[in-house]
PDB file of C-alpha atoms in Angstrom:
ATOM      1  CA  ALA A   1      -1.623   1.131 -21.278  1.00  0.00           C
ATOM      2  CA  GLN A   2      -2.663   4.439 -19.877  1.00  0.00           C
ATOM      3  CA  SER A   3      -0.685   7.663 -19.851  1.00  0.00           C
ATOM      4  CA  VAL A   4      -1.240  11.279 -18.937  1.00  0.00           C
ATOM      5  CA  THR A   5       0.314  14.389 -20.450  1.00  0.00           C
ATOM      6  CA  GLN A   6       0.113  17.801 -18.873  1.00  0.00           C
ATOM      7  CA  LEU A   7       1.055  20.522 -21.315  1.00  0.00           C
ATOM      8  CA  GLY A   8       3.152  23.153 -19.636  1.00  0.00           C
ATOM      9  CA  SER A   9       5.107  22.398 -16.515  1.00  0.00           C
ATOM     10  CA  HIS A  10       4.671  26.027 -15.446  1.00  0.00           C
ATOM     11  CA  VAL A  11       1.696  28.321 -15.995  1.00  0.00           C
ATOM     12  CA  SER A  12       1.600  31.920 -14.857  1.00  0.00           C
ATOM     13  CA  VAL A  13      -1.567  34.021 -14.693  1.00  0.00           C
ATOM     14  CA  SER A  14      -2.544  37.324 -13.163  1.00  0.00           C
ATOM     15  CA  GLU A  15      -4.879  37.447 -10.214  1.00  0.00           C
ATOM     16  CA  GLY A  16      -8.436  37.526 -11.531  1.00  0.00           C
ATOM     17  CA  ALA A  17      -7.536  35.989 -14.879  1.00  0.00           C
ATOM     18  CA  LEU A  18      -8.771  32.706 -16.287  1.00  0.00           C
ATOM     19  CA  VAL A  19      -6.899  29.594 -15.248  1.00  0.00           C
ATOM     20  CA  LEU A  20      -6.524  26.834 -17.832  1.00  0.00           C
ATOM     21  CA  LEU A  21      -4.414  23.773 -17.075  1.00  0.00           C
ATOM     22  CA  ARG A  22      -4.256  21.208 -19.830  1.00  0.00           C
ATOM     23  CA  CYS A  23      -4.421  17.447 -19.499  1.00  0.00           C
ATOM     24  CA  ASN A  24      -4.566  14.821 -22.214  1.00  0.00           C
ATOM     25  CA  TYR A  25      -4.720  11.124 -21.616  1.00  0.00           C
ATOM     26  CA  SER A  26      -4.506   7.865 -23.469  1.00  0.00           C
ATOM     27  CA  SER A  27      -6.528   4.890 -22.374  1.00  0.00           C
ATOM     28  CA  SER A  28      -7.800   1.751 -24.026  1.00  0.00           C
ATOM     29  CA  VAL A  29     -11.013   1.782 -22.001  1.00  0.00           C
ATOM     30  CA  PRO A  30     -13.237   4.571 -20.656  1.00  0.00           C
ATOM     31  CA  PRO A  31     -11.089   6.211 -18.016  1.00  0.00           C
ATOM     32  CA  TYR A  32     -11.683   7.646 -14.609  1.00  0.00           C
ATOM     33  CA  LEU A  33     -10.019  11.070 -14.469  1.00  0.00           C
ATOM     34  CA  PHE A  34      -8.832  13.131 -11.519  1.00  0.00           C
ATOM     35  CA  TRP A  35      -7.271  16.471 -10.696  1.00  0.00           C
ATOM     36  CA  TYR A  36      -5.277  16.844  -7.506  1.00  0.00           C
ATOM     37  CA  VAL A  37      -3.650  19.954  -6.018  1.00  0.00           C
ATOM     38  CA  GLN A  38      -0.491  19.952  -3.927  1.00  0.00           C
ATOM     39  CA  TYR A  39       0.628  22.870  -1.794  1.00  0.00           C
ATOM     40  CA  PRO A  40       4.297  23.072  -0.739  1.00  0.00           C
ATOM     41  CA  ASN A  41       5.369  20.301   1.634  1.00  0.00           C
ATOM     42  CA  GLN A  42       1.890  18.832   1.724  1.00  0.00           C
ATOM     43  CA  GLY A  43       0.134  15.809   0.320  1.00  0.00           C
ATOM     44  CA  LEU A  44      -2.307  15.808  -2.575  1.00  0.00           C
ATOM     45  CA  GLN A  45      -5.844  17.078  -2.211  1.00  0.00           C
ATOM     46  CA  LEU A  46      -8.569  15.868  -4.548  1.00  0.00           C
ATOM     47  CA  LEU A  47     -10.009  18.777  -6.546  1.00  0.00           C
ATOM     48  CA  LEU A  48     -12.482  16.866  -8.674  1.00  0.00           C
ATOM     49  CA  LYS A  49     -13.019  13.634 -10.545  1.00  0.00           C
ATOM     50  CA  TYR A  50     -14.891  12.203 -13.480  1.00  0.00           C
ATOM     51  CA  THR A  51     -16.083   8.612 -13.472  1.00  0.00           C
ATOM     52  CA  THR A  52     -19.355   8.479 -15.380  1.00  0.00           C
ATOM     53  CA  GLY A  53     -22.289  10.748 -16.184  1.00  0.00           C
ATOM     54  CA  ALA A  54     -22.078  14.485 -16.757  1.00  0.00           C
ATOM     55  CA  THR A  55     -18.886  15.400 -18.573  1.00  0.00           C
ATOM     56  CA  LEU A  56     -18.559  18.817 -16.920  1.00  0.00           C
ATOM     57  CA  VAL A  57     -17.408  18.247 -13.384  1.00  0.00           C
ATOM     58  CA  LYS A  58     -17.319  20.878 -10.687  1.00  0.00           C
ATOM     59  CA  GLY A  59     -14.835  20.646  -7.874  1.00  0.00           C
ATOM     60  CA  ILE A  60     -13.704  22.524  -4.833  1.00  0.00           C
ATOM     61  CA  ASN A  61     -12.342  26.089  -4.775  1.00  0.00           C
ATOM     62  CA  GLY A  62     -14.248  27.085  -7.919  1.00  0.00           C
ATOM     63  CA  PHE A  63     -12.443  24.696 -10.255  1.00  0.00           C
ATOM     64  CA  GLU A  64     -14.117  22.643 -12.930  1.00  0.00           C
ATOM     65  CA  ALA A  65     -13.038  20.276 -15.679  1.00  0.00           C
ATOM     66  CA  GLU A  66     -14.670  18.881 -18.762  1.00  0.00           C
ATOM     67  CA  PHE A  67     -14.169  15.366 -20.069  1.00  0.00           C
ATOM     68  CA  LYS A  68     -13.955  15.456 -23.858  1.00  0.00           C
ATOM     69  CA  LYS A  69     -13.710  11.948 -25.200  1.00  0.00           C
ATOM     70  CA  SER A  70     -13.165  13.030 -28.806  1.00  0.00           C
ATOM     71  CA  GLU A  71     -10.166  15.110 -27.746  1.00  0.00           C
ATOM     72  CA  THR A  72      -9.011  12.719 -25.003  1.00  0.00           C
ATOM     73  CA  SER A  73      -8.757  15.725 -22.747  1.00  0.00           C
ATOM     74  CA  PHE A  74      -9.694  16.718 -19.224  1.00  0.00           C
ATOM     75  CA  HIS A  75      -8.594  20.339 -18.910  1.00  0.00           C
ATOM     76  CA  LEU A  76      -8.951  22.146 -15.595  1.00  0.00           C
ATOM     77  CA  THR A  77     -10.343  25.677 -15.496  1.00  0.00           C
ATOM     78  CA  LYS A  78     -11.233  28.399 -13.056  1.00  0.00           C
ATOM     79  CA  PRO A  79     -12.785  31.677 -14.194  1.00  0.00           C
ATOM     80  CA  SER A  80     -10.830  33.938 -11.865  1.00  0.00           C
ATOM     81  CA  ALA A  81      -7.477  33.088 -10.302  1.00  0.00           C
ATOM     82  CA  HIS A  82      -6.792  33.829  -6.681  1.00  0.00           C
ATOM     83  CA  MET A  83      -3.395  34.144  -5.051  1.00  0.00           C
ATOM     84  CA  SER A  84      -4.193  31.110  -2.917  1.00  0.00           C
ATOM     85  CA  ASP A  85      -4.500  28.983  -6.071  1.00  0.00           C
ATOM     86  CA  ALA A  86      -0.733  29.011  -6.521  1.00  0.00           C
ATOM     87  CA  ALA A  87       0.285  25.361  -6.193  1.00  0.00           C
ATOM     88  CA  GLU A  88       1.225  22.245  -8.130  1.00  0.00           C
ATOM     89  CA  TYR A  89      -1.607  20.544  -9.998  1.00  0.00           C
ATOM     90  CA  PHE A  90      -1.619  16.914 -11.059  1.00  0.00           C
ATOM     91  CA  CYS A  91      -3.914  15.238 -13.551  1.00  0.00           C
ATOM     92  CA  ALA A  92      -4.327  11.477 -13.094  1.00  0.00           C
ATOM     93  CA  VAL A  93      -6.148   8.598 -14.754  1.00  0.00           C
ATOM     94  CA  ILE A  94      -7.153   5.051 -13.976  1.00  0.00           C
ATOM     95  CA  GLU A  95      -8.534   2.568 -16.466  1.00  0.00           C
ATOM     96  CA  GLY A  96     -11.602   1.450 -14.594  1.00  0.00           C
ATOM     97  CA  ALA A  97     -12.182   0.700 -10.946  1.00  0.00           C
ATOM     98  CA  GLY A  98      -9.502  -1.018  -8.934  1.00  0.00           C
ATOM     99  CA  ASN A  99      -6.622  -0.195 -11.237  1.00  0.00           C
ATOM    100  CA  MET A 100      -3.516   1.892 -10.704  1.00  0.00           C
ATOM    101  CA  LEU A 101      -3.505   5.665 -10.737  1.00  0.00           C
ATOM    102  CA  THR A 102      -1.207   7.170 -13.373  1.00  0.00           C
ATOM    103  CA  PHE A 103      -0.096  10.757 -12.836  1.00  0.00           C
ATOM    104  CA  GLY A 104       0.856  13.441 -15.269  1.00  0.00           C
ATOM    105  CA  GLY A 105       4.067  15.333 -14.724  1.00  0.00           C
ATOM    106  CA  GLY A 106       2.364  18.163 -12.901  1.00  0.00           C
ATOM    107  CA  THR A 107       1.844  21.859 -13.658  1.00  0.00           C
ATOM    108  CA  ARG A 108       3.008  24.563 -11.322  1.00  0.00           C
ATOM    109  CA  LEU A 109       0.515  27.421 -11.289  1.00  0.00           C
ATOM    110  CA  MET A 110       1.852  30.832 -10.372  1.00  0.00           C
ATOM    111  CA  VAL A 111      -0.492  33.732  -9.719  1.00  0.00           C
ATOM    112  CA  LYS A 112       0.812  37.264 -10.100  1.00  0.00           C
ATOM    113  CA  PRO A 113      -0.728  40.128  -8.155  1.00  0.00           C
TER     114      PRO A 113
ATOM    115  CA  GLY B   1     -14.832  12.495   5.027  1.00  0.00           C
ATOM    116  CA  ALA B   2     -12.039  10.478   3.410  1.00  0.00           C
ATOM    117  CA  VAL B   3      -9.199  11.754   5.565  1.00  0.00           C
ATOM    118  CA  VAL B   4      -5.790  10.123   5.546  1.00  0.00           C
ATOM    119  CA  SER B   5      -3.120  10.932   8.105  1.00  0.00           C
ATOM    120  CA  GLN B   6       0.594  10.247   8.167  1.00  0.00           C
ATOM    121  CA  HIS B   7       2.998  10.192  11.061  1.00  0.00           C
ATOM    122  CA  PRO B   8       5.542  11.595  11.472  1.00  0.00           C
ATOM    123  CA  SER B   9       5.329  14.598   9.196  1.00  0.00           C
ATOM    124  CA  ARG B  10       9.065  15.109   9.304  1.00  0.00           C
ATOM    125  CA  VAL B  11      11.939  12.919  10.462  1.00  0.00           C
ATOM    126  CA  ILE B  12      15.700  13.346  10.496  1.00  0.00           C
ATOM    127  CA  CYS B  13      17.842  10.313  11.182  1.00  0.00           C
ATOM    128  CA  LYS B  14      21.402   9.107  10.990  1.00  0.00           C
ATOM    129  CA  SER B  15      22.614   6.890   8.189  1.00  0.00           C
ATOM    130  CA  GLY B  16      22.102   3.224   9.002  1.00  0.00           C
ATOM    131  CA  THR B  17      19.045   3.611  11.189  1.00  0.00           C
ATOM    132  CA  SER B  18      15.537   2.449  10.366  1.00  0.00           C
ATOM    133  CA  VAL B  19      12.531   4.739  10.148  1.00  0.00           C
ATOM    134  CA  LYS B  20       8.861   3.756  10.337  1.00  0.00           C
ATOM    135  CA  ILE B  21       6.144   5.876   8.733  1.00  0.00           C
ATOM    136  CA  GLU B  22       2.481   5.290   9.539  1.00  0.00           C
ATOM    137  CA  CYS B  23      -0.457   5.894   7.231  1.00  0.00           C
ATOM    138  CA  ARG B  24      -3.983   5.831   8.599  1.00  0.00           C
ATOM    139  CA  SER B  25      -7.401   6.206   7.006  1.00  0.00           C
ATOM    140  CA  LEU B  26      -9.339   8.059   9.685  1.00  0.00           C
ATOM    141  CA  ASP B  27     -12.951   7.798   8.608  1.00  0.00           C
ATOM    142  CA  PHE B  28     -13.101   4.915   6.179  1.00  0.00           C
ATOM    143  CA  GLN B  29     -11.733   1.437   5.748  1.00  0.00           C
ATOM    144  CA  ALA B  30      -9.167   0.981   3.035  1.00  0.00           C
ATOM    145  CA  THR B  31      -8.426  -2.498   1.786  1.00  0.00           C
ATOM    146  CA  THR B  32      -5.757  -0.990  -0.434  1.00  0.00           C
ATOM    147  CA  MET B  33      -3.181   1.649   0.401  1.00  0.00           C
ATOM    148  CA  PHE B  34      -0.388   2.977  -1.759  1.00  0.00           C
ATOM    149  CA  TRP B  35       3.062   4.341  -1.012  1.00  0.00           C
ATOM    150  CA  TYR B  36       4.615   6.983  -3.240  1.00  0.00           C
ATOM    151  CA  ARG B  37       7.921   8.772  -3.299  1.00  0.00           C
ATOM    152  CA  GLN B  38       8.260  12.303  -4.608  1.00  0.00           C
ATOM    153  CA  PHE B  39      11.505  13.984  -5.545  1.00  0.00           C
ATOM    154  CA  PRO B  40      11.765  17.794  -5.575  1.00  0.00           C
ATOM    155  CA  LYS B  41       9.708  19.372  -8.355  1.00  0.00           C
ATOM    156  CA  LYS B  42       8.753  15.943  -9.678  1.00  0.00           C
ATOM    157  CA  SER B  43       5.607  13.931  -9.941  1.00  0.00           C
ATOM    158  CA  LEU B  44       4.784  11.035  -7.650  1.00  0.00           C
ATOM    159  CA  MET B  45       6.458   7.692  -8.173  1.00  0.00           C
ATOM    160  CA  LEU B  46       4.478   4.666  -7.026  1.00  0.00           C
ATOM    161  CA  MET B  47       6.612   2.446  -4.815  1.00  0.00           C
ATOM    162  CA  ALA B  48       4.196  -0.251  -3.770  1.00  0.00           C
ATOM    163  CA  THR B  49       0.602  -1.284  -3.334  1.00  0.00           C
ATOM    164  CA  SER B  50      -0.374  -2.503   0.101  1.00  0.00           C
ATOM    165  CA  ASN B  51      -3.340  -4.834   0.536  1.00  0.00           C
ATOM    166  CA  GLU B  52      -4.746  -5.551   3.962  1.00  0.00           C
ATOM    167  CA  GLY B  53      -3.700  -8.958   5.216  1.00  0.00           C
ATOM    168  CA  SER B  54      -1.392  -9.808   2.341  1.00  0.00           C
ATOM    169  CA  LYS B  55       2.060  -9.019   1.049  1.00  0.00           C
ATOM    170  CA  ALA B  56       2.668  -5.729  -0.664  1.00  0.00           C
ATOM    171  CA  THR B  57       3.196  -5.522  -4.403  1.00  0.00           C
ATOM    172  CA  TYR B  58       6.312  -3.557  -5.253  1.00  0.00           C
ATOM    173  CA  GLU B  59       6.953  -1.616  -8.430  1.00  0.00           C
ATOM    174  CA  GLN B  60       9.933  -2.487 -10.570  1.00  0.00           C
ATOM    175  CA  GLY B  61      13.161  -1.133  -9.168  1.00  0.00           C
ATOM    176  CA  VAL B  62      11.906  -0.745  -5.604  1.00  0.00           C
ATOM    177  CA  GLU B  63      13.835  -2.857  -3.093  1.00  0.00           C
ATOM    178  CA  LYS B  64      11.327  -4.796  -1.018  1.00  0.00           C
ATOM    179  CA  ASP B  65      13.909  -5.619   1.645  1.00  0.00           C
ATOM    180  CA  LYS B  66      14.731  -1.968   2.082  1.00  0.00           C
ATOM    181  CA  PHE B  67      11.212  -0.592   2.071  1.00  0.00           C
ATOM    182  CA  LEU B  68       9.170  -2.889   4.299  1.00  0.00           C
ATOM    183  CA  ILE B  69       5.421  -2.466   4.075  1.00  0.00           C
ATOM    184  CA  ASN B  70       2.886  -3.843   6.521  1.00  0.00           C
ATOM    185  CA  HIS B  71      -0.892  -3.482   6.210  1.00  0.00           C
ATOM    186  CA  ALA B  72      -2.160  -5.186   9.316  1.00  0.00           C
ATOM    187  CA  SER B  73      -5.581  -3.565   9.502  1.00  0.00           C
ATOM    188  CA  LEU B  74      -8.109  -1.843   7.263  1.00  0.00           C
ATOM    189  CA  THR B  75      -7.047   1.545   8.551  1.00  0.00           C
ATOM    190  CA  LEU B  76      -3.295   1.295   8.988  1.00  0.00           C
ATOM    191  CA  SER B  77      -0.332   0.691   6.715  1.00  0.00           C
ATOM    192  CA  THR B  78       3.300   1.238   7.672  1.00  0.00           C
ATOM    193  CA  LEU B  79       6.403   1.824   5.599  1.00  0.00           C
ATOM    194  CA  THR B  80       9.741   1.078   7.221  1.00  0.00           C
ATOM    195  CA  VAL B  81      12.866   2.370   5.557  1.00  0.00           C
ATOM    196  CA  THR B  82      15.564  -0.009   6.773  1.00  0.00           C
ATOM    197  CA  SER B  83      19.209   0.971   7.078  1.00  0.00           C
ATOM    198  CA  ALA B  84      18.479   4.388   5.659  1.00  0.00           C
ATOM    199  CA  HIS B  85      21.087   6.210   3.598  1.00  0.00           C
ATOM    200  CA  PRO B  86      21.232   9.807   2.394  1.00  0.00           C
ATOM    201  CA  GLU B  87      19.901   8.802  -1.030  1.00  0.00           C
ATOM    202  CA  ASP B  88      16.702   7.649   0.690  1.00  0.00           C
ATOM    203  CA  SER B  89      16.003  11.240   1.693  1.00  0.00           C
ATOM    204  CA  SER B  90      12.739  12.172   0.045  1.00  0.00           C
ATOM    205  CA  PHE B  91       9.092  13.061   0.520  1.00  0.00           C
ATOM    206  CA  TYR B  92       7.025   9.915   1.096  1.00  0.00           C
ATOM    207  CA  ILE B  93       3.281  10.082   0.544  1.00  0.00           C
ATOM    208  CA  CYS B  94       0.686   7.419   1.199  1.00  0.00           C
ATOM    209  CA  SER B  95      -2.820   7.151  -0.156  1.00  0.00           C
ATOM    210  CA  ALA B  96      -5.845   5.034   0.644  1.00  0.00           C
ATOM    211  CA  ARG B  97      -8.420   3.936  -1.862  1.00  0.00           C
ATOM    212  CA  ASP B  98     -12.054   4.485  -0.958  1.00  0.00           C
ATOM    213  CA  LEU B  99     -15.334   3.558  -2.542  1.00  0.00           C
ATOM    214  CA  ASP B 100     -17.023   6.045  -4.795  1.00  0.00           C
ATOM    215  CA  ARG B 101     -20.323   6.561  -2.986  1.00  0.00           C
ATOM    216  CA  ALA B 102     -22.345   6.763  -6.178  1.00  0.00           C
ATOM    217  CA  SER B 103     -20.982   3.745  -8.029  1.00  0.00           C
ATOM    218  CA  GLY B 104     -19.800   1.624  -5.132  1.00  0.00           C
ATOM    219  CA  ARG B 105     -16.505   1.074  -6.909  1.00  0.00           C
ATOM    220  CA  ALA B 106     -13.133   1.589  -5.300  1.00  0.00           C
ATOM    221  CA  ASP B 107     -11.612   4.167  -7.545  1.00  0.00           C
ATOM    222  CA  THR B 108     -10.630   7.280  -5.633  1.00  0.00           C
ATOM    223  CA  GLN B 109      -7.364   7.640  -3.792  1.00  0.00           C
ATOM    224  CA  TYR B 110      -7.131  10.033  -0.874  1.00  0.00           C
ATOM    225  CA  PHE B 111      -3.654  11.165   0.065  1.00  0.00           C
ATOM    226  CA  GLY B 112      -1.923  11.714   3.343  1.00  0.00           C
ATOM    227  CA  PRO B 113      -0.014  14.930   4.070  1.00  0.00           C
ATOM    228  CA  GLY B 114       3.347  13.310   3.403  1.00  0.00           C
ATOM    229  CA  THR B 115       6.471  12.603   5.441  1.00  0.00           C
ATOM    230  CA  ARG B 116       9.727  14.423   4.781  1.00  0.00           C
ATOM    231  CA  LEU B 117      12.623  12.055   5.485  1.00  0.00           C
ATOM    232  CA  THR B 118      16.136  13.439   5.781  1.00  0.00           C
ATOM    233  CA  VAL B 119      18.984  11.008   6.296  1.00  0.00           C
ATOM    234  CA  LEU B 120      22.229  12.548   7.484  1.00  0.00           C
TER     235      LEU B 120
END
């Protein structure tokens, strides 16, 4: 069975500071990993995904994530936070194509001026 | 590409009425669509998986007679909340699964903007 853990339900950073949102997963087979962002009263927007190949994945809005198999992690980073990055972020995993998406509990990112 | 729309975005209804929510994949065909429910400040809860031309698969604890799902075409799935009650008030989000262009596998879900249902 697959599961996803996001450490820290709330993360607060200053504008311009590094953003680090943590995600660890458990999966019995090589997983496909995703990060989604949700702005208030909106659906989820795909930020980036890892399926195969290069373990450092670049996404939209300057975000990137690195798949580390040995650590079973897929942490999301951005070098410099912007006020518009304030939102809810969800890490998700599926165990291979065609299977169900399992979400983490979400991390609310707050950006202070 | 990979745009999913939902209609309506917001609906308020009286207790006992039925509400239909539409989910459309605008620029791709989706053999599988998903319906989620999200409570305030919570993660998404999968309600059901909708496959084109067949019956939906409901998650444990979801009443199939209350939440009717129809997936009549490759671009449209509907969720009907029958005899809605105040406890059905929630944010309902659909997603459609598309092929990953590189691998050809269906593994990425694209989400609609959500529908806020309020039952008075």
